[in-house]
Amino acid sequence: MQIYGVIGHPVVQSLSPVVHNAAFKALEIDASYKTFDVEPEDLGNFMEKARSDISGLSVTIPHKVEIIKYLDKIDERAKKIGAVNTIKNKNGILKGSNKDIDGAMQALEEVTEISNKNILVLGAGGAARAIVYGLTTKNAKVTILNRTLEKAQQLAKEFNCNFDSLENLKKHTPEILINTTSVGMSPNTEGSPVPKDFFKPQMIVFDIIYKPLITKFLKQAKKAGCQIITGEKMLLYQAIKQFETWTNQKAPVEIMREALMEELHRAS
Ligand code: ATR
């Protein structure tokens, strides 16, 4: 049996096992997807064993950056953003890539064109890096707003886009608004990164948080008449890309979606 899994710390809450195991079962692939809770100081040892024992890994917080030094190859996009969330083990050669970018872009492209759109990204952390990179490769006009201005400035410089401080939010009129901050995430569900009067009916509003599925940010956006995109889409679409990279087979998308939604509802 092939072994796959998610490596992180902590990982108990990960939704990936149900999604990938449902897909393996549906396609009758003799594989199992596990959780590997690995502390940062144990990462080197774990990766040495992984080389002989594990066929593929999803990588999550806090290992997405540090893990790169244990890999044999990483693709161009993972190199550009400096973070890996997917590892494929091919005959003991470990190759890293980043499917978070695909996940976020697909969630957006399902409902809108990206090219030439005026897009406001809230936050400048790890998730923002992948998203801003994806958006700029598709020729969007991106502005990054972050509580800590220097981080927005740094990211904007790296990916050649604009930045501003959160205090200047009201000066912006984006066509697409994306929240990559943790504001509004369970258990602090009363928070929203923007006041409700910021939303205009024609905006497309995307929150990458999936706990809860409808954050206060999305609730207020919907009330204002905006089209909303929920965070589980990014999670699902990156999982689909991972699965296809590992197995070279077409992923059973609807089965994976159902497994994810069931688990999300069960956990909430
Ligand atoms: P991730 O990898 O999930 O993106 P991260 O790298 O810790 O996580 O980034 C979290 C983001 O949420 C940052 O942009 C952070 O802003 P700072 O750079 O100023 O820390 C933002 N964030 C977290 N809590 C926030 C809050 N209460 N108000 C505004 N922004 C917040």
Short mmCIF file of C-alpha atoms and ligand atoms in Angstrom, two decimals:
data_model
loop_
_atom_site.label_atom_id
_atom_site.label_comp_id
_atom_site.label_asym_id
_atom_site.label_seq_id
_atom_site.Cartn_x
_atom_site.Cartn_y
_atom_site.Cartn_z
CA MET A 1 0.00 0.00 0.00
CA GLN A 2 1.21 3.49 -0.84
CA ILE A 3 1.35 6.01 1.97
CA TYR A 4 0.51 9.69 1.55
CA GLY A 5 -0.16 12.33 4.18
CA VAL A 6 -0.13 15.86 5.43
CA ILE A 7 2.83 17.10 7.43
CA GLY A 8 2.31 20.02 9.77
CA HIS A 9 2.25 21.06 13.41
CA PRO A 10 -0.45 20.78 14.56
CA VAL A 11 -2.36 18.74 11.96
CA VAL A 12 -5.18 17.10 13.92
CA GLN A 13 -7.73 19.49 12.43
CA SER A 14 -6.67 18.90 8.83
CA LEU A 15 -9.49 18.20 6.38
CA SER A 16 -7.12 16.69 3.79
CA PRO A 17 -7.30 13.03 4.97
CA VAL A 18 -11.04 12.66 4.36
CA VAL A 19 -10.75 14.33 0.95
CA HIS A 20 -7.82 12.26 -0.34
CA ASN A 21 -8.95 8.98 1.21
CA ALA A 22 -12.37 9.39 -0.42
CA ALA A 23 -10.61 9.84 -3.77
CA PHE A 24 -8.33 6.81 -3.30
CA LYS A 25 -11.33 4.68 -2.37
CA ALA A 26 -13.42 5.87 -5.32
CA LEU A 27 -10.66 5.04 -7.81
CA GLU A 28 -9.75 1.80 -5.98
CA ILE A 29 -6.17 2.92 -5.48
CA ASP A 30 -4.33 0.93 -2.81
CA ALA A 31 -3.19 3.97 -0.83
CA SER A 32 -3.80 5.60 2.52
CA TYR A 33 -3.51 9.28 3.46
CA LYS A 34 -2.43 10.00 7.04
CA THR A 35 -1.59 12.94 9.28
CA PHE A 36 2.02 13.49 10.34
CA ASP A 37 2.39 15.86 13.26
CA VAL A 38 6.05 16.84 13.05
CA GLU A 39 7.72 19.48 15.19
CA PRO A 40 10.13 21.81 13.39
CA GLU A 41 13.22 20.27 15.00
CA ASP A 42 12.20 16.79 13.77
CA LEU A 43 11.65 17.83 10.16
CA GLY A 44 15.04 16.60 8.86
CA ASN A 45 14.66 13.14 10.38
CA PHE A 46 11.12 12.84 9.15
CA MET A 47 12.05 13.76 5.58
CA GLU A 48 14.87 11.23 5.52
CA LYS A 49 12.39 8.47 6.35
CA ALA A 50 9.81 9.91 3.96
CA ARG A 51 12.20 9.40 1.07
CA SER A 52 11.88 5.63 1.42
CA ASP A 53 8.42 5.25 3.01
CA ILE A 54 6.05 7.90 1.67
CA SER A 55 4.79 8.44 -1.89
CA GLY A 56 3.57 12.00 -1.48
CA LEU A 57 2.98 14.74 1.07
CA SER A 58 0.82 17.79 1.54
CA VAL A 59 2.74 20.40 3.53
CA THR A 60 1.10 22.84 5.89
CA ILE A 61 1.98 25.34 8.62
CA PRO A 62 4.71 25.72 9.85
CA HIS A 63 6.76 23.70 7.32
CA LYS A 64 5.99 25.20 3.88
CA VAL A 65 9.22 27.21 3.71
CA GLU A 66 11.67 25.14 5.79
CA ILE A 67 10.88 21.92 3.97
CA ILE A 68 12.46 23.19 0.76
CA LYS A 69 15.97 22.40 1.94
CA TYR A 70 15.13 18.69 2.21
CA LEU A 71 13.87 18.41 -1.37
CA ASP A 72 15.78 17.42 -4.50
CA LYS A 73 13.85 19.64 -6.88
CA ILE A 74 11.23 22.36 -6.68
CA ASP A 75 9.26 23.80 -9.57
CA GLU A 76 9.56 27.37 -10.84
CA ARG A 77 6.45 28.67 -9.10
CA ALA A 78 7.30 27.21 -5.69
CA LYS A 79 10.76 28.72 -6.06
CA LYS A 80 9.31 32.12 -6.90
CA ILE A 81 7.09 32.26 -3.81
CA GLY A 82 9.51 30.37 -1.59
CA ALA A 83 6.93 27.88 -0.31
CA VAL A 84 6.00 24.29 -1.09
CA ASN A 85 2.67 22.65 -0.23
CA THR A 86 2.99 19.48 -2.32
CA ILE A 87 5.73 16.83 -2.50
CA LYS A 88 5.88 13.91 -4.89
CA ASN A 89 8.30 11.07 -4.25
CA LYS A 90 9.40 9.48 -7.50
CA ASN A 91 11.84 6.62 -6.87
CA GLY A 92 13.38 8.41 -3.92
CA ILE A 93 13.61 11.80 -5.64
CA LEU A 94 11.54 14.38 -3.76
CA LYS A 95 9.99 17.09 -5.90
CA GLY A 96 8.15 20.08 -4.42
CA SER A 97 5.51 22.31 -5.95
CA ASN A 98 2.87 24.76 -4.82
CA LYS A 99 -0.77 24.00 -5.58
CA ASP A 100 -2.18 26.73 -3.30
CA ILE A 101 -1.72 29.04 -6.28
CA ASP A 102 -3.85 26.80 -8.52
CA GLY A 103 -6.47 26.39 -5.80
CA ALA A 104 -6.98 30.11 -5.35
CA MET A 105 -6.86 30.94 -9.07
CA GLN A 106 -9.38 28.25 -9.97
CA ALA A 107 -11.79 29.40 -7.24
CA LEU A 108 -11.67 32.90 -8.75
CA GLU A 109 -11.67 31.91 -12.40
CA GLU A 110 -14.84 29.91 -11.89
CA VAL A 111 -16.69 33.19 -11.48
CA THR A 112 -14.58 35.90 -13.13
CA GLU A 113 -11.80 36.83 -15.48
CA ILE A 114 -8.65 37.89 -13.64
CA SER A 115 -6.70 39.65 -16.35
CA ASN A 116 -6.74 43.48 -16.02
CA LYS A 117 -9.02 43.34 -12.97
CA ASN A 118 -8.48 45.76 -10.14
CA ILE A 119 -7.93 43.45 -7.16
CA LEU A 120 -7.45 44.31 -3.50
CA VAL A 121 -5.69 41.68 -1.39
CA LEU A 122 -6.03 42.02 2.39
CA GLY A 123 -3.04 40.57 4.24
CA ALA A 124 0.60 39.93 3.39
CA GLY A 125 1.38 36.55 4.98
CA GLY A 126 2.12 33.15 3.45
CA ALA A 127 -1.29 32.70 1.84
CA ALA A 128 -1.16 36.21 0.37
CA ARG A 129 2.21 35.42 -1.24
CA ALA A 130 0.80 32.51 -3.23
CA ILE A 131 -2.31 34.45 -4.22
CA VAL A 132 -0.54 37.68 -5.19
CA TYR A 133 1.93 35.71 -7.28
CA GLY A 134 -0.90 33.83 -9.03
CA LEU A 135 -2.78 37.07 -9.71
CA THR A 136 0.21 38.93 -11.10
CA THR A 137 1.06 36.07 -13.49
CA LYS A 138 -2.47 36.54 -14.85
CA ASN A 139 -1.97 40.28 -15.36
CA ALA A 140 -4.30 41.50 -12.63
CA LYS A 141 -3.85 44.99 -11.18
CA VAL A 142 -3.11 44.07 -7.58
CA THR A 143 -2.98 46.25 -4.47
CA ILE A 144 -1.96 44.73 -1.13
CA LEU A 145 -3.29 46.16 2.13
CA ASN A 146 -1.89 44.96 5.40
CA ARG A 147 -2.00 45.92 9.07
CA THR A 148 1.81 45.97 9.08
CA LEU A 149 2.63 48.27 6.19
CA GLU A 150 6.25 47.08 5.74
CA LYS A 151 5.08 43.55 4.97
CA ALA A 152 2.69 44.82 2.30
CA GLN A 153 5.48 46.96 0.87
CA GLN A 154 7.91 44.04 0.75
CA LEU A 155 5.44 41.74 -0.98
CA ALA A 156 4.39 44.45 -3.43
CA LYS A 157 8.01 45.13 -4.32
CA GLU A 158 8.72 41.47 -4.92
CA PHE A 159 5.75 40.92 -7.21
CA ASN A 160 5.68 44.36 -8.77
CA CYS A 161 2.28 45.52 -7.57
CA ASN A 162 0.83 48.29 -5.35
CA PHE A 163 0.43 48.46 -1.59
CA ASP A 164 -1.24 50.64 1.00
CA SER A 165 -2.01 50.64 4.71
CA LEU A 166 -5.31 49.26 5.98
CA GLU A 167 -6.20 52.75 7.22
CA ASN A 168 -6.51 53.90 3.62
CA LEU A 169 -8.98 51.15 2.76
CA LYS A 170 -11.79 53.58 1.86
CA LYS A 171 -9.74 55.14 -0.93
CA HIS A 172 -9.88 51.88 -2.88
CA THR A 173 -12.63 50.67 -5.19
CA PRO A 174 -11.67 47.14 -6.23
CA GLU A 175 -13.60 44.90 -8.62
CA ILE A 176 -12.39 41.88 -6.64
CA LEU A 177 -11.66 41.83 -2.89
CA ILE A 178 -9.76 38.94 -1.29
CA ASN A 179 -9.26 38.32 2.43
CA THR A 180 -6.11 36.34 3.23
CA THR A 181 -5.87 37.53 6.86
CA SER A 182 -7.01 35.37 9.75
CA VAL A 183 -9.57 37.97 10.83
CA GLY A 184 -12.97 36.28 11.18
CA MET A 185 -11.59 32.76 11.54
CA SER A 186 -13.11 30.45 14.16
CA PRO A 187 -13.24 30.92 17.13
CA ASN A 188 -13.05 34.70 16.56
CA THR A 189 -15.94 34.77 14.14
CA GLU A 190 -17.13 38.25 15.14
CA GLY A 191 -14.25 39.93 13.32
CA SER A 192 -14.13 41.22 9.75
CA PRO A 193 -11.15 42.89 8.06
CA VAL A 194 -13.33 45.64 6.52
CA PRO A 195 -16.36 47.66 7.68
CA LYS A 196 -19.63 46.64 6.03
CA ASP A 197 -20.07 49.91 4.15
CA PHE A 198 -16.96 49.08 2.09
CA PHE A 199 -18.82 46.49 0.01
CA LYS A 200 -20.38 47.63 -3.27
CA PRO A 201 -22.87 45.42 -5.13
CA GLN A 202 -20.66 44.81 -8.17
CA MET A 203 -17.69 43.51 -6.15
CA ILE A 204 -16.61 39.89 -6.21
CA VAL A 205 -15.56 38.97 -2.67
CA PHE A 206 -13.41 35.96 -1.77
CA ASP A 207 -12.48 34.82 1.74
CA ILE A 208 -9.88 32.04 2.00
CA ILE A 209 -11.05 31.17 5.54
CA TYR A 210 -13.23 28.03 5.53
CA LYS A 211 -14.01 27.85 9.26
CA PRO A 212 -16.69 29.14 9.28
CA LEU A 213 -17.68 28.69 5.65
CA ILE A 214 -19.61 31.97 5.66
CA THR A 215 -17.48 34.44 7.59
CA LYS A 216 -18.81 37.77 8.81
CA PHE A 217 -16.85 39.32 5.90
CA LEU A 218 -18.74 37.16 3.37
CA LYS A 219 -22.07 37.56 5.15
CA GLN A 220 -21.84 41.34 4.94
CA ALA A 221 -20.61 41.20 1.34
CA LYS A 222 -23.56 39.05 0.33
CA LYS A 223 -25.98 41.36 2.10
CA ALA A 224 -24.53 44.27 0.11
CA GLY A 225 -25.23 42.36 -3.12
CA CYS A 226 -21.70 41.12 -3.88
CA GLN A 227 -20.93 37.78 -5.45
CA ILE A 228 -19.07 35.73 -2.83
CA ILE A 229 -16.52 32.88 -3.01
CA THR A 230 -16.10 30.64 0.04
CA GLY A 231 -12.73 29.40 1.27
CA GLU A 232 -13.22 25.65 0.92
CA LYS A 233 -12.91 26.04 -2.85
CA MET A 234 -9.22 26.92 -2.62
CA LEU A 235 -8.70 23.93 -0.34
CA LEU A 236 -10.58 21.55 -2.62
CA TYR A 237 -8.99 22.69 -5.87
CA GLN A 238 -5.47 22.48 -4.51
CA ALA A 239 -6.25 18.98 -3.21
CA ILE A 240 -7.44 17.98 -6.68
CA LYS A 241 -4.18 19.23 -8.20
CA GLN A 242 -2.19 17.32 -5.57
CA PHE A 243 -4.10 14.12 -6.18
CA GLU A 244 -3.58 14.33 -9.93
CA THR A 245 0.13 15.08 -9.49
CA TRP A 246 0.56 12.04 -7.23
CA THR A 247 -1.53 9.51 -9.14
CA ASN A 248 -1.42 10.74 -12.76
CA GLN A 249 -5.14 10.07 -12.79
CA LYS A 250 -8.12 12.38 -13.13
CA ALA A 251 -9.39 13.21 -9.64
CA PRO A 252 -12.99 12.27 -8.70
CA VAL A 253 -13.88 15.92 -8.12
CA GLU A 254 -17.47 15.53 -6.92
CA ILE A 255 -16.57 12.76 -4.48
CA MET A 256 -13.79 14.92 -3.04
CA ARG A 257 -16.13 17.92 -2.82
CA GLU A 258 -18.79 15.86 -1.01
CA ALA A 259 -16.25 14.43 1.45
CA LEU A 260 -14.96 17.91 2.22
CA MET A 261 -18.39 19.48 2.68
CA GLU A 262 -19.53 16.61 4.90
CA GLU A 263 -16.45 16.96 7.09
CA LEU A 264 -16.83 20.75 7.26
CA HIS A 265 -20.44 20.44 8.36
CA ARG A 266 -19.61 17.67 10.82
CA ALA A 267 -16.83 19.74 12.40
CA SER A 268 -18.92 22.90 12.75
P1 ATR B 1 -0.93 32.82 6.51
O1 ATR B 1 0.26 31.97 6.21
O2 ATR B 1 -2.19 32.02 6.76
O3 ATR B 1 -1.15 33.89 5.49
P2 ATR B 1 0.38 34.61 8.34
O4 ATR B 1 1.60 34.51 7.51
O5 ATR B 1 0.52 34.53 9.82
O6 ATR B 1 -0.66 33.48 7.95
O7 ATR B 1 -0.39 35.96 7.94
C1 ATR B 1 -1.50 36.41 8.63
C2 ATR B 1 -2.01 37.70 7.98
O8 ATR B 1 -3.18 38.11 8.68
C3 ATR B 1 -1.03 38.87 8.06
O9 ATR B 1 -1.18 39.66 6.92
C4 ATR B 1 -1.50 39.60 9.32
O10 ATR B 1 -1.16 40.96 9.36
P3 ATR B 1 0.27 41.46 9.95
O11 ATR B 1 1.26 41.23 8.86
O12 ATR B 1 0.08 42.87 10.27
O13 ATR B 1 0.54 40.59 11.16
C5 ATR B 1 -2.99 39.46 9.18
N1 ATR B 1 -3.69 39.62 10.44
C6 ATR B 1 -3.72 38.74 11.47
N2 ATR B 1 -4.49 39.23 12.47
C7 ATR B 1 -4.93 40.47 12.07
C8 ATR B 1 -5.77 41.48 12.64
N3 ATR B 1 -6.31 41.33 13.87
N4 ATR B 1 -6.01 42.60 11.91
C9 ATR B 1 -5.48 42.75 10.69
N5 ATR B 1 -4.69 41.84 10.08
C10 ATR B 1 -4.42 40.71 10.76
#
